[in-house]
């Protein structure tokens, strides 16, 4: 398993280890040594349980210090004995094209090359994203075998994920690859924002701003992290699967309208009264959003400026109004995801402020440093000035 120290990776380990899974989980972790890696895993698990239990569960994990982007030169014999691979690790930054592509595409192919040396390999479960459909997708996105080559992407992350799926299919037809594409992962159905407030803060920010870039009748396809984790374990371990590609999504039956999201906020926080939302245009009303953001949150400091950039970026995805078909998943017998309004109240019970919760996503929106050649050119220009 890669990505054990991330949100979904932690949810997978917590679900498997706490549930008495007798499998041996071998986790490839970036760390200086085994104990440091184990502590990183324990720190993530502590967001799902108490600190003592997190340490106990982390002791059940085999830690292999390493980097999945260099897995093809990793000769640790514990990797040879793996029968299943769950690849979750990724650079989730929305900017920094070259670095993100190098990590997510080239790195995954390195891991796939290492998987070829696992003689007992039964399944290579690659976790991508449903948003590889691009910005011009139909209202209902089918579980197509391959991403469209001409899709118009809005962020570097989805570009890299789309290219990875294509390259895995082209260069590794000999591997038992199954692709899982989660939609928008928000919160935890029973722990709320405890494991992570990633993207939840966006919903809360929209509620505070009282602004939407789409009609209240448009849809959002959201699923909780614990359901994603349980479904991934099922896809990883089910002896046979009818398909090699699945959406982990709310689908047509579980998707939520923004009107339902607004009503859920009203029910969970009745002291704020009925919400009156303004629909706005992301391009034409750019200055309007900035002014409203400054009124609600302020624009003092780099954190809030980064948060405004992130709000704009997420609003662009909200405006797409897409739903990801999950017929294949349901046909396999997996339970549908709980709807967002059903578990939003427990997410809102966590006490951190919206700005504090944004910290869970800050790395996604950090502006990458310029390339060395760009820095050199800038230095030369400054010197000449």
Tab-separated table of C-alpha atoms in Angstrom, residues 46-323:
chain	number	residue	atom	x	y	z
A	46	UNK	CA	-4.914	8.912	15.689
A	47	UNK	CA	-7.354	11.021	13.676
A	48	UNK	CA	-9.670	8.004	13.574
A	49	UNK	CA	-9.207	6.685	17.120
A	50	UNK	CA	-7.464	7.397	20.426
A	51	UNK	CA	-3.670	7.713	20.558
A	52	UNK	CA	-3.124	4.393	22.368
A	53	UNK	CA	-5.182	2.426	19.847
A	54	UNK	CA	-3.454	4.234	16.971
A	55	UNK	CA	-0.053	3.094	18.279
A	56	UNK	CA	-1.349	-0.458	18.748
A	57	UNK	CA	-2.724	-0.631	15.219
A	58	UNK	CA	0.419	0.899	13.703
A	59	UNK	CA	2.435	-1.939	15.258
A	60	UNK	CA	0.546	-4.386	13.040
A	61	UNK	CA	1.884	-2.739	9.875
A	62	UNK	CA	5.040	-3.711	8.012
A	63	UNK	CA	6.791	-0.449	7.175
A	64	UNK	CA	9.072	-0.301	4.148
A	65	UNK	CA	10.953	3.024	4.060
A	66	UNK	CA	10.947	4.218	0.484
A	67	UNK	CA	9.413	6.259	-2.284
A	68	UNK	CA	6.861	4.839	-4.715
A	69	UNK	CA	8.313	7.007	-7.498
A	70	UNK	CA	11.516	4.952	-7.181
A	71	UNK	CA	9.870	1.645	-6.369
A	72	UNK	CA	11.298	0.004	-9.484
A	73	UNK	CA	14.777	0.088	-7.911
A	74	UNK	CA	13.587	-0.894	-4.414
A	75	UNK	CA	14.759	-4.438	-3.684
A	76	UNK	CA	13.120	-4.884	-0.285
A	77	UNK	CA	12.056	-8.576	-0.251
A	78	UNK	CA	8.829	-7.765	1.594
A	79	UNK	CA	7.558	-6.151	-1.601
A	80	UNK	CA	8.200	-9.388	-3.502
A	81	UNK	CA	5.710	-11.242	-1.308
A	82	UNK	CA	2.817	-8.825	-1.870
A	83	UNK	CA	-0.267	-10.359	-3.462
A	84	UNK	CA	-2.267	-7.123	-3.695
A	85	UNK	CA	-1.220	-3.519	-4.324
A	86	UNK	CA	-3.342	-0.542	-3.292
A	87	UNK	CA	-1.846	2.605	-4.820
A	88	UNK	CA	-3.179	5.723	-3.116
A	89	UNK	CA	-0.151	8.012	-2.877
A	90	UNK	CA	-0.191	11.078	-5.112
A	91	UNK	CA	0.814	14.702	-5.348
A	92	UNK	CA	-2.580	16.382	-4.996
A	93	UNK	CA	-1.380	19.897	-5.793
A	94	UNK	CA	-3.582	21.689	-8.297
A	95	UNK	CA	-0.639	23.648	-9.663
A	96	UNK	CA	2.994	22.863	-10.418
A	97	UNK	CA	2.375	20.874	-13.608
A	98	UNK	CA	5.777	19.266	-14.142
A	99	UNK	CA	6.262	18.139	-10.555
A	100	UNK	CA	2.730	16.761	-10.267
A	101	UNK	CA	3.025	14.884	-13.558
A	102	UNK	CA	6.406	13.471	-12.632
A	103	UNK	CA	5.117	12.183	-9.311
A	104	UNK	CA	1.698	10.895	-10.288
A	105	UNK	CA	2.374	9.591	-13.783
A	106	UNK	CA	6.044	8.634	-13.853
A	107	UNK	CA	5.974	7.518	-10.227
A	108	UNK	CA	2.992	5.216	-10.748
A	109	UNK	CA	4.690	3.590	-13.725
A	110	UNK	CA	7.740	2.980	-11.537
A	111	UNK	CA	5.499	1.234	-9.011
A	112	UNK	CA	3.893	-0.803	-11.796
A	113	UNK	CA	7.344	-1.946	-12.946
A	114	UNK	CA	8.080	-3.081	-9.392
A	115	UNK	CA	4.745	-4.917	-9.291
A	116	UNK	CA	5.876	-7.024	-12.244
A	117	UNK	CA	8.465	-8.565	-9.900
A	118	UNK	CA	5.774	-9.745	-7.454
A	119	UNK	CA	5.225	-13.363	-8.514
A	120	UNK	CA	2.011	-13.813	-6.536
A	121	UNK	CA	0.359	-10.530	-7.538
A	122	UNK	CA	-3.410	-10.889	-7.870
A	123	UNK	CA	-4.542	-7.270	-8.121
A	124	UNK	CA	-3.063	-3.804	-8.639
A	125	UNK	CA	-5.716	-1.329	-7.507
A	126	UNK	CA	-4.877	2.146	-8.776
A	127	UNK	CA	-6.854	5.001	-7.225
A	128	UNK	CA	-7.416	7.894	-9.606
A	129	UNK	CA	-10.158	10.507	-9.688
A	130	UNK	CA	-13.526	10.733	-11.401
A	131	UNK	CA	-12.663	14.290	-12.431
A	132	UNK	CA	-10.406	13.072	-15.241
A	133	UNK	CA	-13.587	13.503	-17.299
A	134	UNK	CA	-12.579	17.141	-17.772
A	135	UNK	CA	-14.504	20.392	-17.677
A	136	UNK	CA	-16.701	19.704	-20.719
A	137	UNK	CA	-18.137	16.390	-19.569
A	138	UNK	CA	-21.792	15.462	-19.874
A	139	UNK	CA	-24.088	15.798	-16.859
A	140	UNK	CA	-23.764	12.035	-16.275
A	141	UNK	CA	-20.217	10.720	-16.586
A	142	UNK	CA	-20.053	7.065	-17.555
A	143	UNK	CA	-17.402	4.623	-16.366
A	144	UNK	CA	-15.550	4.642	-19.669
A	145	UNK	CA	-12.584	2.374	-20.105
A	146	UNK	CA	-10.118	5.182	-20.821
A	147	UNK	CA	-10.047	8.943	-20.289
A	148	UNK	CA	-10.712	11.110	-23.314
A	149	UNK	CA	-7.488	12.351	-24.893
A	150	UNK	CA	-9.055	15.713	-25.749
A	151	UNK	CA	-10.550	16.404	-22.299
A	152	UNK	CA	-10.123	19.995	-21.118
A	153	UNK	CA	-8.607	19.892	-17.651
A	154	UNK	CA	-8.649	22.720	-15.143
A	155	UNK	CA	-5.813	21.569	-12.870
A	156	UNK	CA	-2.511	19.718	-13.187
A	157	UNK	CA	-3.656	16.970	-10.837
A	158	UNK	CA	-6.379	15.646	-13.152
A	159	UNK	CA	-4.061	15.892	-16.170
A	160	UNK	CA	-1.572	13.625	-14.427
A	161	UNK	CA	-4.233	11.159	-13.305
A	162	UNK	CA	-5.750	10.873	-16.777
A	163	UNK	CA	-2.341	10.281	-18.349
A	164	UNK	CA	-1.546	7.642	-15.723
A	165	UNK	CA	-4.627	5.590	-16.545
A	166	UNK	CA	-3.805	5.725	-20.250
A	167	UNK	CA	-0.184	4.687	-19.697
A	168	UNK	CA	-1.077	1.838	-17.347
A	169	UNK	CA	-3.423	0.401	-19.953
A	170	UNK	CA	-0.905	0.874	-22.765
A	171	UNK	CA	2.289	-0.297	-21.106
A	172	UNK	CA	1.141	-2.791	-18.459
A	173	UNK	CA	-1.517	-5.037	-20.030
A	174	UNK	CA	0.148	-7.944	-18.234
A	175	UNK	CA	-0.682	-6.572	-14.778
A	176	UNK	CA	-4.047	-7.234	-13.056
A	177	UNK	CA	-4.825	-3.510	-12.914
A	178	UNK	CA	-8.166	-2.295	-11.571
A	179	UNK	CA	-8.872	1.451	-11.506
A	180	UNK	CA	-11.017	3.107	-8.829
A	181	UNK	CA	-12.132	6.685	-9.449
A	182	UNK	CA	-13.526	8.403	-6.336
A	183	UNK	CA	-15.680	11.482	-6.831
A	184	UNK	CA	-15.500	14.284	-4.207
A	185	UNK	CA	-14.447	12.915	-0.811
A	186	UNK	CA	-15.786	14.967	2.100
A	187	UNK	CA	-15.666	14.105	5.786
A	188	UNK	CA	-16.389	10.861	7.608
A	189	UNK	CA	-19.906	9.520	8.127
A	190	UNK	CA	-19.419	8.905	11.867
A	191	UNK	CA	-16.344	10.972	12.805
A	192	UNK	CA	-17.232	14.079	10.816
A	193	UNK	CA	-14.278	16.361	10.193
A	194	UNK	CA	-12.077	14.603	12.739
A	195	UNK	CA	-10.035	12.618	10.197
A	196	UNK	CA	-9.851	15.593	7.820
A	197	UNK	CA	-11.701	18.797	6.985
A	198	UNK	CA	-10.501	18.707	3.377
A	199	UNK	CA	-13.193	20.127	1.056
A	200	UNK	CA	-15.663	20.325	3.952
A	201	UNK	CA	-14.333	23.816	4.567
A	202	UNK	CA	-15.378	24.704	0.996
A	203	UNK	CA	-19.004	23.838	1.733
A	204	UNK	CA	-18.838	25.834	4.955
A	205	UNK	CA	-17.219	28.767	3.129
A	206	UNK	CA	-19.956	28.735	0.476
A	207	UNK	CA	-22.540	28.734	3.254
A	208	UNK	CA	-20.833	31.701	4.950
A	209	UNK	CA	-20.420	33.619	1.686
A	210	UNK	CA	-24.005	32.897	0.604
A	211	UNK	CA	-22.748	32.692	-2.986
A	212	UNK	CA	-22.892	29.887	-5.564
A	213	UNK	CA	-21.592	29.785	-9.155
A	214	UNK	CA	-24.485	27.517	-10.160
A	215	UNK	CA	-28.218	27.120	-9.706
A	216	UNK	CA	-29.525	25.581	-6.455
A	217	UNK	CA	-30.951	22.725	-8.535
A	218	UNK	CA	-27.495	21.693	-9.791
A	219	UNK	CA	-25.845	18.651	-8.275
A	220	UNK	CA	-22.744	17.729	-6.334
A	221	UNK	CA	-21.429	14.145	-6.167
A	222	UNK	CA	-19.971	13.707	-2.667
A	223	UNK	CA	-18.952	10.586	-0.694
A	224	UNK	CA	-17.434	10.158	2.806
A	225	UNK	CA	-13.899	8.857	3.384
A	226	UNK	CA	-14.940	5.830	5.462
A	227	UNK	CA	-17.259	4.583	2.709
A	228	UNK	CA	-14.481	5.052	0.146
A	229	UNK	CA	-12.092	3.099	2.379
A	230	UNK	CA	-14.495	0.211	2.888
A	231	UNK	CA	-15.276	0.060	-0.826
A	232	UNK	CA	-11.593	0.111	-1.762
A	233	UNK	CA	-10.921	-2.802	0.571
A	234	UNK	CA	-13.771	-4.652	-1.106
A	235	UNK	CA	-12.441	-3.942	-4.598
A	236	UNK	CA	-8.966	-4.968	-3.492
A	237	UNK	CA	-9.953	-8.294	-1.947
A	238	UNK	CA	-13.045	-9.498	-3.809
A	239	UNK	CA	-11.917	-12.690	-5.591
A	240	UNK	CA	-13.411	-11.740	-8.938
A	241	UNK	CA	-14.581	-8.472	-10.428
A	242	UNK	CA	-16.671	-8.074	-13.551
A	243	UNK	CA	-14.858	-4.900	-14.617
A	244	UNK	CA	-11.466	-3.258	-14.358
A	245	UNK	CA	-12.786	0.271	-13.763
A	246	UNK	CA	-15.212	1.641	-11.175
A	247	UNK	CA	-16.493	5.012	-10.004
A	248	UNK	CA	-16.627	5.368	-6.235
A	249	UNK	CA	-19.374	7.939	-6.337
A	250	UNK	CA	-22.810	8.910	-5.100
A	251	UNK	CA	-24.272	8.272	-8.528
A	252	UNK	CA	-27.722	9.223	-9.759
A	253	UNK	CA	-29.461	7.904	-6.648
A	254	UNK	CA	-27.147	9.418	-4.051
A	255	UNK	CA	-26.128	12.761	-5.533
A	256	UNK	CA	-27.153	15.931	-3.734
A	257	UNK	CA	-28.502	19.225	-5.034
A	258	UNK	CA	-27.085	22.448	-3.696
A	259	UNK	CA	-30.581	23.265	-2.456
A	260	UNK	CA	-30.411	20.110	-0.308
A	261	UNK	CA	-26.979	21.110	0.957
A	262	UNK	CA	-28.322	24.551	1.899
A	263	UNK	CA	-31.289	22.939	3.683
A	264	UNK	CA	-28.914	20.647	5.584
A	265	UNK	CA	-26.945	23.674	6.783
A	266	UNK	CA	-30.174	25.376	7.855
A	267	UNK	CA	-31.222	22.298	9.814
A	268	UNK	CA	-27.823	21.797	11.441
A	269	UNK	CA	-27.260	25.474	12.270
A	270	UNK	CA	-30.753	26.981	12.688
A	271	UNK	CA	-29.383	29.985	14.587
A	272	UNK	CA	-28.199	31.390	11.239
A	273	UNK	CA	-31.761	31.319	9.908
A	274	UNK	CA	-32.806	30.698	6.317
A	275	UNK	CA	-30.065	31.057	3.725
A	276	UNK	CA	-30.505	33.476	0.834
A	277	UNK	CA	-27.861	32.579	-1.747
A	278	UNK	CA	-26.700	34.749	-4.605
A	279	UNK	CA	-25.841	33.038	-7.899
A	280	UNK	CA	-22.836	34.655	-9.546
A	281	UNK	CA	-20.568	34.264	-12.560
A	282	UNK	CA	-17.020	33.147	-11.756
A	283	UNK	CA	-15.515	35.319	-14.483
A	284	UNK	CA	-17.747	38.370	-14.687
A	285	UNK	CA	-18.206	38.628	-10.906
A	286	UNK	CA	-14.635	37.893	-9.896
A	287	UNK	CA	-14.299	41.221	-8.063
A	288	UNK	CA	-17.670	40.694	-6.364
A	289	UNK	CA	-16.483	37.392	-4.899
A	290	UNK	CA	-13.267	39.003	-3.689
A	291	UNK	CA	-15.170	41.797	-1.935
A	292	UNK	CA	-17.579	39.361	-0.319
A	293	UNK	CA	-14.728	37.125	0.796
A	294	UNK	CA	-12.983	40.122	2.388
A	295	UNK	CA	-16.198	41.037	4.211
A	296	UNK	CA	-16.679	37.539	5.638
A	297	UNK	CA	-13.150	36.286	6.239
A	298	UNK	CA	-10.819	39.235	5.672
A	299	UNK	CA	-7.850	39.159	3.311
A	300	UNK	CA	-5.080	39.759	5.830
A	301	UNK	CA	-2.115	37.444	5.429
A	302	UNK	CA	-1.047	34.803	2.945
A	303	UNK	CA	-3.277	32.060	4.406
A	304	UNK	CA	-6.508	33.891	3.593
A	305	UNK	CA	-5.217	34.927	0.187
A	306	UNK	CA	-4.474	31.274	-0.541
A	307	UNK	CA	-7.941	30.395	0.723
A	308	UNK	CA	-9.550	32.863	-1.709
A	309	UNK	CA	-7.629	31.231	-4.584
A	310	UNK	CA	-8.810	27.839	-3.361
A	311	UNK	CA	-12.445	28.972	-3.116
A	312	UNK	CA	-12.311	30.196	-6.724
A	313	UNK	CA	-10.765	26.885	-7.834
A	314	UNK	CA	-13.333	24.740	-6.066
A	315	UNK	CA	-16.195	26.955	-7.220
A	316	UNK	CA	-15.087	26.235	-10.801
A	317	UNK	CA	-15.626	22.527	-10.160
A	318	UNK	CA	-18.946	23.198	-8.404
A	319	UNK	CA	-20.193	24.977	-11.517
A	320	UNK	CA	-19.699	21.852	-13.662
A	321	UNK	CA	-22.796	20.077	-12.259
A	322	UNK	CA	-21.611	16.532	-13.029
A	323	UNK	CA	-22.684	13.199	-11.578
